[in-house]
Backbone as JSON, one array per atom type, in Angstrom:
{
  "sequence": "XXXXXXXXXXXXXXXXXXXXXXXXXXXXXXXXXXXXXXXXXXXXXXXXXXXXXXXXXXXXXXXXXXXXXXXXXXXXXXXXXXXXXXXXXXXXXXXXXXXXXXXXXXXXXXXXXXXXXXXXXXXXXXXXXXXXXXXXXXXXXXXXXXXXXXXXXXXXXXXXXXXXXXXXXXXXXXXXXXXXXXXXXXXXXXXXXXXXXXXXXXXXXXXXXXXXXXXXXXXXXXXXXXXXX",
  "N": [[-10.36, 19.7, -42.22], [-9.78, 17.06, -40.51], [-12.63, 14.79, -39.22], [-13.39, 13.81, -36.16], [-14.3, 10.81, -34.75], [-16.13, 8.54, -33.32], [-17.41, 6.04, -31.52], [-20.33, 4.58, -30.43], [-21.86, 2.42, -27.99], [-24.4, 0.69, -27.13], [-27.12, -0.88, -26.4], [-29.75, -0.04, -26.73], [-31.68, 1.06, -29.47], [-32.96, 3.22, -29.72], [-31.33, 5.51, -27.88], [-29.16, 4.97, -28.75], [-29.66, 6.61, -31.43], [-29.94, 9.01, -31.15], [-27.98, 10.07, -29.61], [-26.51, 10.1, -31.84], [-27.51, 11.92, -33.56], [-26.95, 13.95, -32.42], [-24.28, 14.17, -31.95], [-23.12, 14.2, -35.12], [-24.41, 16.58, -35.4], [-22.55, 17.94, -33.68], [-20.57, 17.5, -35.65], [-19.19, 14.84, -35.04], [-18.17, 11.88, -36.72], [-20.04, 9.76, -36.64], [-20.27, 5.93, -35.18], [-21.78, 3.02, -34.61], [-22.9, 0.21, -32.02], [-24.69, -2.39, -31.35], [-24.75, -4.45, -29.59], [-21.71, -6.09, -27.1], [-19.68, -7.48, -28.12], [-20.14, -6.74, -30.54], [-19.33, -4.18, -30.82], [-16.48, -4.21, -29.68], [-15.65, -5.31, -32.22], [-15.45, -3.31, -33.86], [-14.35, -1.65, -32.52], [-11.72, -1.91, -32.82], [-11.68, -2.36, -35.54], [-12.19, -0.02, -36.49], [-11.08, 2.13, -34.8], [-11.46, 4.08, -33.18], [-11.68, 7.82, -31.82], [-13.07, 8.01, -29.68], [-15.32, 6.82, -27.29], [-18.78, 5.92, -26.09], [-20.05, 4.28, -24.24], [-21.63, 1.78, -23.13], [-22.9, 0.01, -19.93], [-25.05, -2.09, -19.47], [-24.92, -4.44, -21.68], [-25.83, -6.94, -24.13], [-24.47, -10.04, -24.54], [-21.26, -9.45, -24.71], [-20.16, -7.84, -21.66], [-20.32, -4.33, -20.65], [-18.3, -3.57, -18.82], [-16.61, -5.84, -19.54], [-15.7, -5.11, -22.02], [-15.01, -2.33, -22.29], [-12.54, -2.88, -20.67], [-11.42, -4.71, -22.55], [-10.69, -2.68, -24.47], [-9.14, -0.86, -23.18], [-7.28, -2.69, -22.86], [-5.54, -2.23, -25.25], [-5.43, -0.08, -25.67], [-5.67, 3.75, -24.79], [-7.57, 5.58, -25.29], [-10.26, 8.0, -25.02], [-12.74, 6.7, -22.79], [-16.6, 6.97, -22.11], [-18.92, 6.19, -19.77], [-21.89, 4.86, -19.62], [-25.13, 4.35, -17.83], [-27.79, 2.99, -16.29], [-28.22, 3.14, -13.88], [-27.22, 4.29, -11.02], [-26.06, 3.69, -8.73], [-22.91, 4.29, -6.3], [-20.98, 2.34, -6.51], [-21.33, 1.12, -9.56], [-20.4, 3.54, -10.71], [-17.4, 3.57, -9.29], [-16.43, 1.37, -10.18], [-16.73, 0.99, -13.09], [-14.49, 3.51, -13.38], [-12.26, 2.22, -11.86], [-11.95, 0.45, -14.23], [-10.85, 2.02, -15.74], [-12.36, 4.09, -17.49], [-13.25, 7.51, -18.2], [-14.89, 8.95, -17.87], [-18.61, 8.89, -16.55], [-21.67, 8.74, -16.96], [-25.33, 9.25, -16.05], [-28.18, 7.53, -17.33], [-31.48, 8.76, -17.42], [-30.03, 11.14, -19.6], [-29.27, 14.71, -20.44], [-28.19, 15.14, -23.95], [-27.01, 17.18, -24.65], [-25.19, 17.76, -22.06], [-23.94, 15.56, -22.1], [-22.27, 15.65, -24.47], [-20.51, 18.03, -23.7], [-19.43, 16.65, -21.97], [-17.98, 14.47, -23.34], [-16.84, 16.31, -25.11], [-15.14, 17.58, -23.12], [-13.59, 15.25, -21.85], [-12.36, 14.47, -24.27], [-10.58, 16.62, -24.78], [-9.11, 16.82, -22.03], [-7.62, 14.2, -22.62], [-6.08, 14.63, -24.86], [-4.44, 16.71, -23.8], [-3.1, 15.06, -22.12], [-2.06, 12.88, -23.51], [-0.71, 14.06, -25.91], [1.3, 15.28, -28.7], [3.47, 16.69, -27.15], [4.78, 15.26, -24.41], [6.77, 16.07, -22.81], [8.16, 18.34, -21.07], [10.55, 20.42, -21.02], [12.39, 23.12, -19.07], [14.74, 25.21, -17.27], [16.41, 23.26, -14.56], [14.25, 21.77, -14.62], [12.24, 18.8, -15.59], [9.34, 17.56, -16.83], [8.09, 14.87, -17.14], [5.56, 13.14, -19.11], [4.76, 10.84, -19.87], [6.34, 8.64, -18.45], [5.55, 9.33, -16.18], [7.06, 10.98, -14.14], [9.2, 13.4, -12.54], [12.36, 15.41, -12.87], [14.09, 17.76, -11.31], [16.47, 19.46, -10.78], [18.1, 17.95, -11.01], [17.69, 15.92, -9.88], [15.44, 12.93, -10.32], [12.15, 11.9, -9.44], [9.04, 9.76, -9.42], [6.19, 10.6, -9.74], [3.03, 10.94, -8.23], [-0.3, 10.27, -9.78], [-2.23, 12.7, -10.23], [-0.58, 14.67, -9.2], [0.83, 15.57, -11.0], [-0.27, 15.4, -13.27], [-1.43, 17.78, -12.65], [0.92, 19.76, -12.29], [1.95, 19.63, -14.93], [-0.51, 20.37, -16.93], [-0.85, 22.96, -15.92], [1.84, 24.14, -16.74], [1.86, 23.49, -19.16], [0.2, 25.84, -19.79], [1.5, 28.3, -19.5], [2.1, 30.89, -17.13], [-0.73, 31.81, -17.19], [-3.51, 32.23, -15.4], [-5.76, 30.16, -13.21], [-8.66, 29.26, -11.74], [-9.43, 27.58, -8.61], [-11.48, 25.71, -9.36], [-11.34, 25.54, -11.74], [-9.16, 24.38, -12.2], [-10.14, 21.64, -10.93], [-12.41, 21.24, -13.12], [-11.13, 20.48, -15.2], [-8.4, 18.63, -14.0], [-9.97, 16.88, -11.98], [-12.03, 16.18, -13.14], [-15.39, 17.05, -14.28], [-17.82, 15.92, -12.93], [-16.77, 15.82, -9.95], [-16.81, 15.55, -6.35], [-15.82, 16.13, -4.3], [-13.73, 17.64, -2.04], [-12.87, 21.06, -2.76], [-10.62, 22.23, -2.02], [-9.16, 20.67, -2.26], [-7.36, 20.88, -4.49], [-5.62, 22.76, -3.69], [-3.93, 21.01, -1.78], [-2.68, 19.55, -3.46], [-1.13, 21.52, -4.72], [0.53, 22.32, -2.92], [1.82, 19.78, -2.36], [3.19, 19.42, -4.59], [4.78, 21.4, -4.52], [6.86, 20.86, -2.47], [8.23, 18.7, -3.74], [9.04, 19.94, -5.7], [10.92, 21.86, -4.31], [13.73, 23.96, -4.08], [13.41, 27.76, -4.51], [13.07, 29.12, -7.57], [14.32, 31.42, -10.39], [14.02, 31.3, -13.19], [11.46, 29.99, -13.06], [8.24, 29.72, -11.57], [5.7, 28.31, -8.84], [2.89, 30.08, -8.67], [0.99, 31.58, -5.91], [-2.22, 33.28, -6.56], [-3.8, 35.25, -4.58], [-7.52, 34.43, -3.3], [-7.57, 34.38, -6.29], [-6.48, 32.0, -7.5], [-4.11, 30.17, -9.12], [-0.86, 30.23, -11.11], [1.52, 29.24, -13.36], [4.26, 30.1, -13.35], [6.61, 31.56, -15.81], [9.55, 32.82, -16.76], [10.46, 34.7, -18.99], [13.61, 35.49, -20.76]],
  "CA": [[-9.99, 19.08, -40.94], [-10.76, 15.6, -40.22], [-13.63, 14.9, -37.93], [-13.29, 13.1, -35.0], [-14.87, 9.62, -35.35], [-17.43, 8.39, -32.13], [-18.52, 4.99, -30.96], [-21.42, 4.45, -29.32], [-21.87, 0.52, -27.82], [-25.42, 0.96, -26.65], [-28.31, -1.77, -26.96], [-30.69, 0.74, -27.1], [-31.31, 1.67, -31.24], [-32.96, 5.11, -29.52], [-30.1, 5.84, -27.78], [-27.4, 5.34, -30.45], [-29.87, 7.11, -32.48], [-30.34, 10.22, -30.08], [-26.42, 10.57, -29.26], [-25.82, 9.89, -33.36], [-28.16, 12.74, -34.38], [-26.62, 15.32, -31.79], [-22.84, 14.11, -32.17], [-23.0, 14.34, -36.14], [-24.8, 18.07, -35.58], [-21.31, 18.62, -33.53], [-19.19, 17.58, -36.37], [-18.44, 13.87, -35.23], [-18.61, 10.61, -37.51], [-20.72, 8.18, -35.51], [-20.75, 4.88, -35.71], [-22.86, 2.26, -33.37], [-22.55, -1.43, -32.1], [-25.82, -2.9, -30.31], [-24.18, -5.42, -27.96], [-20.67, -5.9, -26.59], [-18.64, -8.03, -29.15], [-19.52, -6.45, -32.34], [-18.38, -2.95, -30.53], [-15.13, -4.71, -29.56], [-15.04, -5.71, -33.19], [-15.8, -1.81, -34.64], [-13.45, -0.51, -32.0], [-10.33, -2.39, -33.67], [-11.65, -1.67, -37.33], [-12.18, 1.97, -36.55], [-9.79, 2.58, -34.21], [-11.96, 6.27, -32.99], [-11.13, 9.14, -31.14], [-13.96, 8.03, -28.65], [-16.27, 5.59, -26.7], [-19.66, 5.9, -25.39], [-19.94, 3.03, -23.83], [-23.37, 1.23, -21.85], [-22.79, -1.02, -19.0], [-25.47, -3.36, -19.3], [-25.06, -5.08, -22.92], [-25.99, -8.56, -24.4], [-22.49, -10.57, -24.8], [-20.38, -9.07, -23.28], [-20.95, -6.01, -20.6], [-20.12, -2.95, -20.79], [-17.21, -3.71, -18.13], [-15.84, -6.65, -20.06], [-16.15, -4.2, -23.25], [-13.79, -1.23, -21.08], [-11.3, -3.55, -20.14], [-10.79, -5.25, -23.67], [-10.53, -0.99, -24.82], [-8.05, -0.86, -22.12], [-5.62, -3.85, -23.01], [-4.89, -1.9, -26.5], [-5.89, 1.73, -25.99], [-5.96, 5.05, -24.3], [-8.8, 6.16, -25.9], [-11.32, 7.97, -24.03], [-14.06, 6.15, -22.45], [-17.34, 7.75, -21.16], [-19.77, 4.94, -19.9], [-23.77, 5.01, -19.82], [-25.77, 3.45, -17.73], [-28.86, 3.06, -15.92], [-28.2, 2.61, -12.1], [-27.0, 5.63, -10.25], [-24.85, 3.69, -7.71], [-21.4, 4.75, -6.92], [-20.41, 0.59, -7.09], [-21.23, 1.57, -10.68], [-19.62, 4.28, -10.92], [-16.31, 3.25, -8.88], [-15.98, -0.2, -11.22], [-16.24, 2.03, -14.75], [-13.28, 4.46, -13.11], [-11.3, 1.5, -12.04], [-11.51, 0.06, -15.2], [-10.1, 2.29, -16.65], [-12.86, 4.88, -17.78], [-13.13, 8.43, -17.95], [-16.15, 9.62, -17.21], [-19.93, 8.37, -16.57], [-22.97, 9.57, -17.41], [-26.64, 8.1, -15.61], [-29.55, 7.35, -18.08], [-31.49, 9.65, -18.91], [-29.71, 12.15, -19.72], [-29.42, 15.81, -21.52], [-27.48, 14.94, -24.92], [-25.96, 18.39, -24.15], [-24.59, 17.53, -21.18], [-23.1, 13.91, -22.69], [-21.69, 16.66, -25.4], [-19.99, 18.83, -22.83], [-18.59, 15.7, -21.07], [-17.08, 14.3, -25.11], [-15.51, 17.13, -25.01], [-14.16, 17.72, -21.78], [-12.55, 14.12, -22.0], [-11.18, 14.69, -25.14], [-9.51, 17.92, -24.05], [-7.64, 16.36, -21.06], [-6.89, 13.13, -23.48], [-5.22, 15.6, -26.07], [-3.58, 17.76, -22.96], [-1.89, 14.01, -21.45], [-1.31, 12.1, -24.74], [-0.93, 14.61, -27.24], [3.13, 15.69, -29.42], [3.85, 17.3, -26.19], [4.67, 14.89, -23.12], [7.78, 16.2, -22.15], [8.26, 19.87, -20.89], [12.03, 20.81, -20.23], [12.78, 24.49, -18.42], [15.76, 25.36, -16.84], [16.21, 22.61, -13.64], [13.12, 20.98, -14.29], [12.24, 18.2, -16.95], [7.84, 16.96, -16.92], [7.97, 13.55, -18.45], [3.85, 12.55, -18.68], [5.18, 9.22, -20.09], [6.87, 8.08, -17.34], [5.12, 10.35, -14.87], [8.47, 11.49, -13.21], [9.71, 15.19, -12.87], [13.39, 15.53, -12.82], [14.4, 18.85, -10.59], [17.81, 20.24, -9.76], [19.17, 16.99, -11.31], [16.78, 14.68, -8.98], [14.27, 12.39, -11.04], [11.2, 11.29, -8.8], [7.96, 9.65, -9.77], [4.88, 11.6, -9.08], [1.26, 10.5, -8.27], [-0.87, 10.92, -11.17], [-2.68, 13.94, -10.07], [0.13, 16.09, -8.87], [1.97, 15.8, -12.3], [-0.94, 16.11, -14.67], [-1.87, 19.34, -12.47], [1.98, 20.46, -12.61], [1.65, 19.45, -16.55], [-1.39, 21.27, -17.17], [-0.76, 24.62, -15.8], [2.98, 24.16, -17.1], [1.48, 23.56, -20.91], [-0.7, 27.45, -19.99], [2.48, 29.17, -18.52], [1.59, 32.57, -17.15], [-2.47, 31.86, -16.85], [-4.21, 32.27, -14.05], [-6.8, 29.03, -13.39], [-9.01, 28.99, -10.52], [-9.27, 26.2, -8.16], [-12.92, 25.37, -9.63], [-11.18, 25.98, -13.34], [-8.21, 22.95, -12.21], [-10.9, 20.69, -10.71], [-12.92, 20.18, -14.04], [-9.34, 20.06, -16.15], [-7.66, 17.36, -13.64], [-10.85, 15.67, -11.73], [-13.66, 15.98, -14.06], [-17.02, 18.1, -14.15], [-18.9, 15.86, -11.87], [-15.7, 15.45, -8.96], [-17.84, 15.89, -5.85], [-14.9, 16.11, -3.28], [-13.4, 19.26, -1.63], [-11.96, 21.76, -3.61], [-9.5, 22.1, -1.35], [-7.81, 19.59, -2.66], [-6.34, 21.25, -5.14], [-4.59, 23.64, -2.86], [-3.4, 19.94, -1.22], [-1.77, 18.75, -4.6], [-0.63, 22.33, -5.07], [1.57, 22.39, -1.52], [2.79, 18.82, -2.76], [3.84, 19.92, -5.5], [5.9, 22.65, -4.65], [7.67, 20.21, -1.65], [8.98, 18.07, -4.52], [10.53, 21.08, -6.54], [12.33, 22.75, -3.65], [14.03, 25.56, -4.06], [12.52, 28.95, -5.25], [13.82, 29.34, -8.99], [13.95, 32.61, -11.26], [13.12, 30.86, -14.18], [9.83, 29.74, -13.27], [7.48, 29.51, -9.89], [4.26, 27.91, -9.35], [2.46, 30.96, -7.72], [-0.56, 31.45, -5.75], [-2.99, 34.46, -6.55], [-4.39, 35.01, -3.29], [-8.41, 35.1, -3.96], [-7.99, 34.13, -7.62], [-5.97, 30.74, -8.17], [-2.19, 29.65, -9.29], [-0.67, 30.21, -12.23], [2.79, 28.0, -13.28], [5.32, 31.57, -13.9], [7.85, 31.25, -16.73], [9.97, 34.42, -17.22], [11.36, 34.25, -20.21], [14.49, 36.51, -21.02]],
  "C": [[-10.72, 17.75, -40.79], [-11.54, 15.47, -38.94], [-13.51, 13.58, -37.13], [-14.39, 12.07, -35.13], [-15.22, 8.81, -33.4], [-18.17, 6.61, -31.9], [-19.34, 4.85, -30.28], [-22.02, 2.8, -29.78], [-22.88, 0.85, -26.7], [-26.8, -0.44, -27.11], [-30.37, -1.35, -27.24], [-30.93, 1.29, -28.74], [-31.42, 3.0, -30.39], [-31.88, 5.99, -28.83], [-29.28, 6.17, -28.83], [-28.03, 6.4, -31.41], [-29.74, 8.94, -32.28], [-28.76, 10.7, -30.26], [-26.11, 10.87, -31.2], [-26.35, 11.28, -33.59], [-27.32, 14.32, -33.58], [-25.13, 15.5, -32.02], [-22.64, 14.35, -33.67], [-23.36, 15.78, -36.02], [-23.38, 18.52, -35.39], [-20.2, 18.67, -34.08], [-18.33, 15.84, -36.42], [-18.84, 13.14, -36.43], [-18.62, 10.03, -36.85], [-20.68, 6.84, -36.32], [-21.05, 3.86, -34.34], [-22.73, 0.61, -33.67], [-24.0, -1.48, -30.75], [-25.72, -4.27, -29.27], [-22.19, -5.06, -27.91], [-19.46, -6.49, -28.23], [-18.26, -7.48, -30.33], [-19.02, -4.78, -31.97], [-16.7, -3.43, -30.45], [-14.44, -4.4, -31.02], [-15.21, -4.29, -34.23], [-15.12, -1.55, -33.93], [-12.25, -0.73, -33.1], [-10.66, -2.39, -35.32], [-11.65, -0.37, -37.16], [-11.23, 2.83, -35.6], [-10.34, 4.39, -33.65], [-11.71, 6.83, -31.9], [-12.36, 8.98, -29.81], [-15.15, 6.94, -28.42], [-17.09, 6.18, -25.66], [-20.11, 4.72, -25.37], [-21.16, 2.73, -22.79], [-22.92, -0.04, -21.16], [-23.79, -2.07, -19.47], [-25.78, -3.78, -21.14], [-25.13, -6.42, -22.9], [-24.65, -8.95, -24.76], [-21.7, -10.33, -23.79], [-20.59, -7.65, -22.61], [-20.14, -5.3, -20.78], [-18.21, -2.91, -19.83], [-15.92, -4.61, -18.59], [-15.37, -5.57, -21.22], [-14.98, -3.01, -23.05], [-12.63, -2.1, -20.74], [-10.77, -4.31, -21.18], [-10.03, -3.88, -24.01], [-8.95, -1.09, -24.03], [-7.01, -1.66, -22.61], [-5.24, -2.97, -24.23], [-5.22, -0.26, -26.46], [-6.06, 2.9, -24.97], [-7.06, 5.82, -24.54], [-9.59, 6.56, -25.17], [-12.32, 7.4, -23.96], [-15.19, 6.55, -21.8], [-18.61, 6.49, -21.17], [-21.33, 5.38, -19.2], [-24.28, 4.13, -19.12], [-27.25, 3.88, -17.05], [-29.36, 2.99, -14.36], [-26.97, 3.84, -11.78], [-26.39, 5.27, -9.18], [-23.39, 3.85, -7.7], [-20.23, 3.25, -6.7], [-20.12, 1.2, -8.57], [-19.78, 1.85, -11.31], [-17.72, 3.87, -10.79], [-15.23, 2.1, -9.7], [-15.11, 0.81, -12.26], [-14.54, 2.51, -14.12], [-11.79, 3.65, -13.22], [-10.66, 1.08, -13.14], [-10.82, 1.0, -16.07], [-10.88, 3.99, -17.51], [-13.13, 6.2, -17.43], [-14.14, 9.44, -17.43], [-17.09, 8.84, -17.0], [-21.07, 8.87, -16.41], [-24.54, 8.47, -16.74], [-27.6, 8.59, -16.49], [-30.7, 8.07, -16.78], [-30.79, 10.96, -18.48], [-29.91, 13.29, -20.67], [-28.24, 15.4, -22.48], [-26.29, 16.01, -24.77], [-24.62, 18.35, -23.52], [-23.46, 16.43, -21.88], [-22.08, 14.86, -23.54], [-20.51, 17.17, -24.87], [-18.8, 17.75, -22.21], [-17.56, 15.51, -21.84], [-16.24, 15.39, -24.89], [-14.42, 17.53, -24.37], [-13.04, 16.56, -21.72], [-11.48, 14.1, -22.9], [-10.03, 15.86, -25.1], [-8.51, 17.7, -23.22], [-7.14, 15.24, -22.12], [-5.34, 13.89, -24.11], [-4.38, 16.58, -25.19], [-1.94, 16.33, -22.41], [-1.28, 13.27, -22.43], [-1.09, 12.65, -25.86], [1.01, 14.17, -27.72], [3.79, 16.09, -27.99], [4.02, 16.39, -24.78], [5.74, 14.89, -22.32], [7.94, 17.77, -22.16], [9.48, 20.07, -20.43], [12.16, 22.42, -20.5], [14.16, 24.19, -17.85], [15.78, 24.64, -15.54], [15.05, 21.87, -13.53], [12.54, 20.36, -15.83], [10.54, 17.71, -16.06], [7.96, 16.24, -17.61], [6.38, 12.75, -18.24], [4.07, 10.57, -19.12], [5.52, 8.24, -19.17], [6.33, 8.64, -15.87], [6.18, 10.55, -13.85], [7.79, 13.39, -13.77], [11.2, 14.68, -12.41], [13.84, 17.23, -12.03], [15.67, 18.97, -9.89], [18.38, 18.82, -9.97], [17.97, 15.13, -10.58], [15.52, 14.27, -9.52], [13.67, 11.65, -9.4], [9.74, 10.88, -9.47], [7.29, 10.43, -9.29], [3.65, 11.17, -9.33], [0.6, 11.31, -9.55], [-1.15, 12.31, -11.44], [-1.84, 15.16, -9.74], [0.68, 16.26, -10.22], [0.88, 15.77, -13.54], [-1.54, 17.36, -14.19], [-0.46, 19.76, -12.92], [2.02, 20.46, -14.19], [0.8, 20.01, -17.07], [-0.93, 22.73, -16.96], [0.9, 24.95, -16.41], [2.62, 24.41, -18.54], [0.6, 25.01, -20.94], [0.11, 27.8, -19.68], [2.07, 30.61, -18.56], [0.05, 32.4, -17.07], [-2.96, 31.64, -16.28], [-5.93, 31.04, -14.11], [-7.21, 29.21, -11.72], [-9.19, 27.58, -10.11], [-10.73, 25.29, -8.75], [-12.6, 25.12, -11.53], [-10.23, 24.17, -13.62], [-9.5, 21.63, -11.91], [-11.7, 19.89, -12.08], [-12.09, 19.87, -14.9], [-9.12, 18.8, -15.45], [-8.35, 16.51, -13.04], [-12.01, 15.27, -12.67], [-14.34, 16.87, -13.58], [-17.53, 17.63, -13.09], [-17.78, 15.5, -10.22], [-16.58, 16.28, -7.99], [-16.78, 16.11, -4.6], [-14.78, 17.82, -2.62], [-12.86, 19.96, -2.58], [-10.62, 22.19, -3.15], [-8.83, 21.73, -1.57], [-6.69, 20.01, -3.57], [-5.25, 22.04, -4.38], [-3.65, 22.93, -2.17], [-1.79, 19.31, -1.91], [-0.58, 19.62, -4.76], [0.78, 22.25, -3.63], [2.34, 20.9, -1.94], [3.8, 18.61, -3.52], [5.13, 20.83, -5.29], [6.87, 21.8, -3.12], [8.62, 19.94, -2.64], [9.91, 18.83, -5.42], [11.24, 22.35, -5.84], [12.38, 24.05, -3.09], [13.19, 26.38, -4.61], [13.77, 28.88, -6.83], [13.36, 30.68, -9.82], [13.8, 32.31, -12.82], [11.61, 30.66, -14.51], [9.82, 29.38, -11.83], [6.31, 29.02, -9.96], [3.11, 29.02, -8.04], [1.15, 31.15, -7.02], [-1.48, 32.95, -5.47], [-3.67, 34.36, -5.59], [-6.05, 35.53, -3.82], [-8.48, 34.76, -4.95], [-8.02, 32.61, -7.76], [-4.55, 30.1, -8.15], [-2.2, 30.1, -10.39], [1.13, 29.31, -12.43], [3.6, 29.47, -14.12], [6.43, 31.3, -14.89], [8.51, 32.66, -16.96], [11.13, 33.95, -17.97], [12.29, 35.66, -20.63], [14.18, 37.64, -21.77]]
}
């Protein structure tokens, strides 16, 4: 199996060296850029499955650095820094990035995150971005749903939750299980919300259907029902 291949654009050597020694234990192939440009110029030769990325670099920053990533790539981005405000934070997101991590951290943790990102990446951009059932087409490409003949766009979040629990059909996810799937690990909001997206959701597709339902375990969760003949 080929191993998943890791940038880290850090101006720290101990850093890059820290993340390198724990990400190679997990199997990746690291490779490291100590300011902004010559990461730029290792993203587009290596083209990898992932970016740990540090806000404050010599050249160009960490923000310029995310937003080049961005003009050519999907790639996940998880960005590093050293300031714990949610300015910070809010920029990275805008730009485009997927997670963020505040110096210092547990390598562990950073680990846990890598993975988590790459998990939703590989759930929204994988072979799979079209789900067609009986009255209902999931296009993640176009972020529509099509239902009972009627194509509508759909806000990001309602249609990579309906897309998620659609790609588990039949598996029960609690609302604490969707939150780190569709907001992230550190999403500090209500949990409620999901139950928000979930009632939105089920406006936009209607009728009740005996093909499939998006149900709610009272006490447990949802699950997205398929009954297959």
């Amino acid at each position: 199996m080929k191993k998943l291949t890791l940038l880290v654009i850090d101006d720290d050597p101990n850093i890059c060296e820290l993340i390198r020694l724990y990400s190679e234990k997990a199997g990746y192939e690291v490779r490291h850029a100590n300011d902004g440009l010559t990461g730029v110029e290792i993203f587009y030769e290596l083209r990898p499955d992932l970016v740990v990325l540090d806000i404050m670099l010599p050249g160009l920053s960490g923000w310029e650095v995310c937003k080049e990533i961005r003009s050519d790539s999907e790639v996940p981005i998880i960005m590093l820094t050293g300031k714990g405000e949610s300015y910070d934070k809010i920029k990275g997101l805008d730009l485009g990035a997927d997670d963020y991590v505040v110096k210092p951290f547990d390598p562990k943790e950073l680990l846990a995150r890598m993975k988590a990102v790459l998990r939703r990446y590989n759930i929204f951009n994988g072979d799979q971005d079209i789900i067609t059932l009986p009255h209902l087409i999931i296009n993640m490409k176009q972020y529509q749903i099509t239902c009972y003949d009627e194509t509508m766009t759909v806000p990001p979040k309602e249609i990579e939750l309906l897309f998620y629990l659609a790609t588990h059909a039949n598996r029960v996810f609690t609302r604490q299980q969707l939150l780190d799937q569709i907001w992230g690990y550190d999403f500090e909001g209500d949990p409620r919300t999901v139950d928000v997206h979930i009632k939105r959701i089920r406006e936009k597709l209607g009728k009740a259907n005996t093909d499939w339902e998006l149900k709610t375990l009272r006490g447990i969760g949802y699950k997205f029902e398929v009954n297959t003949p």
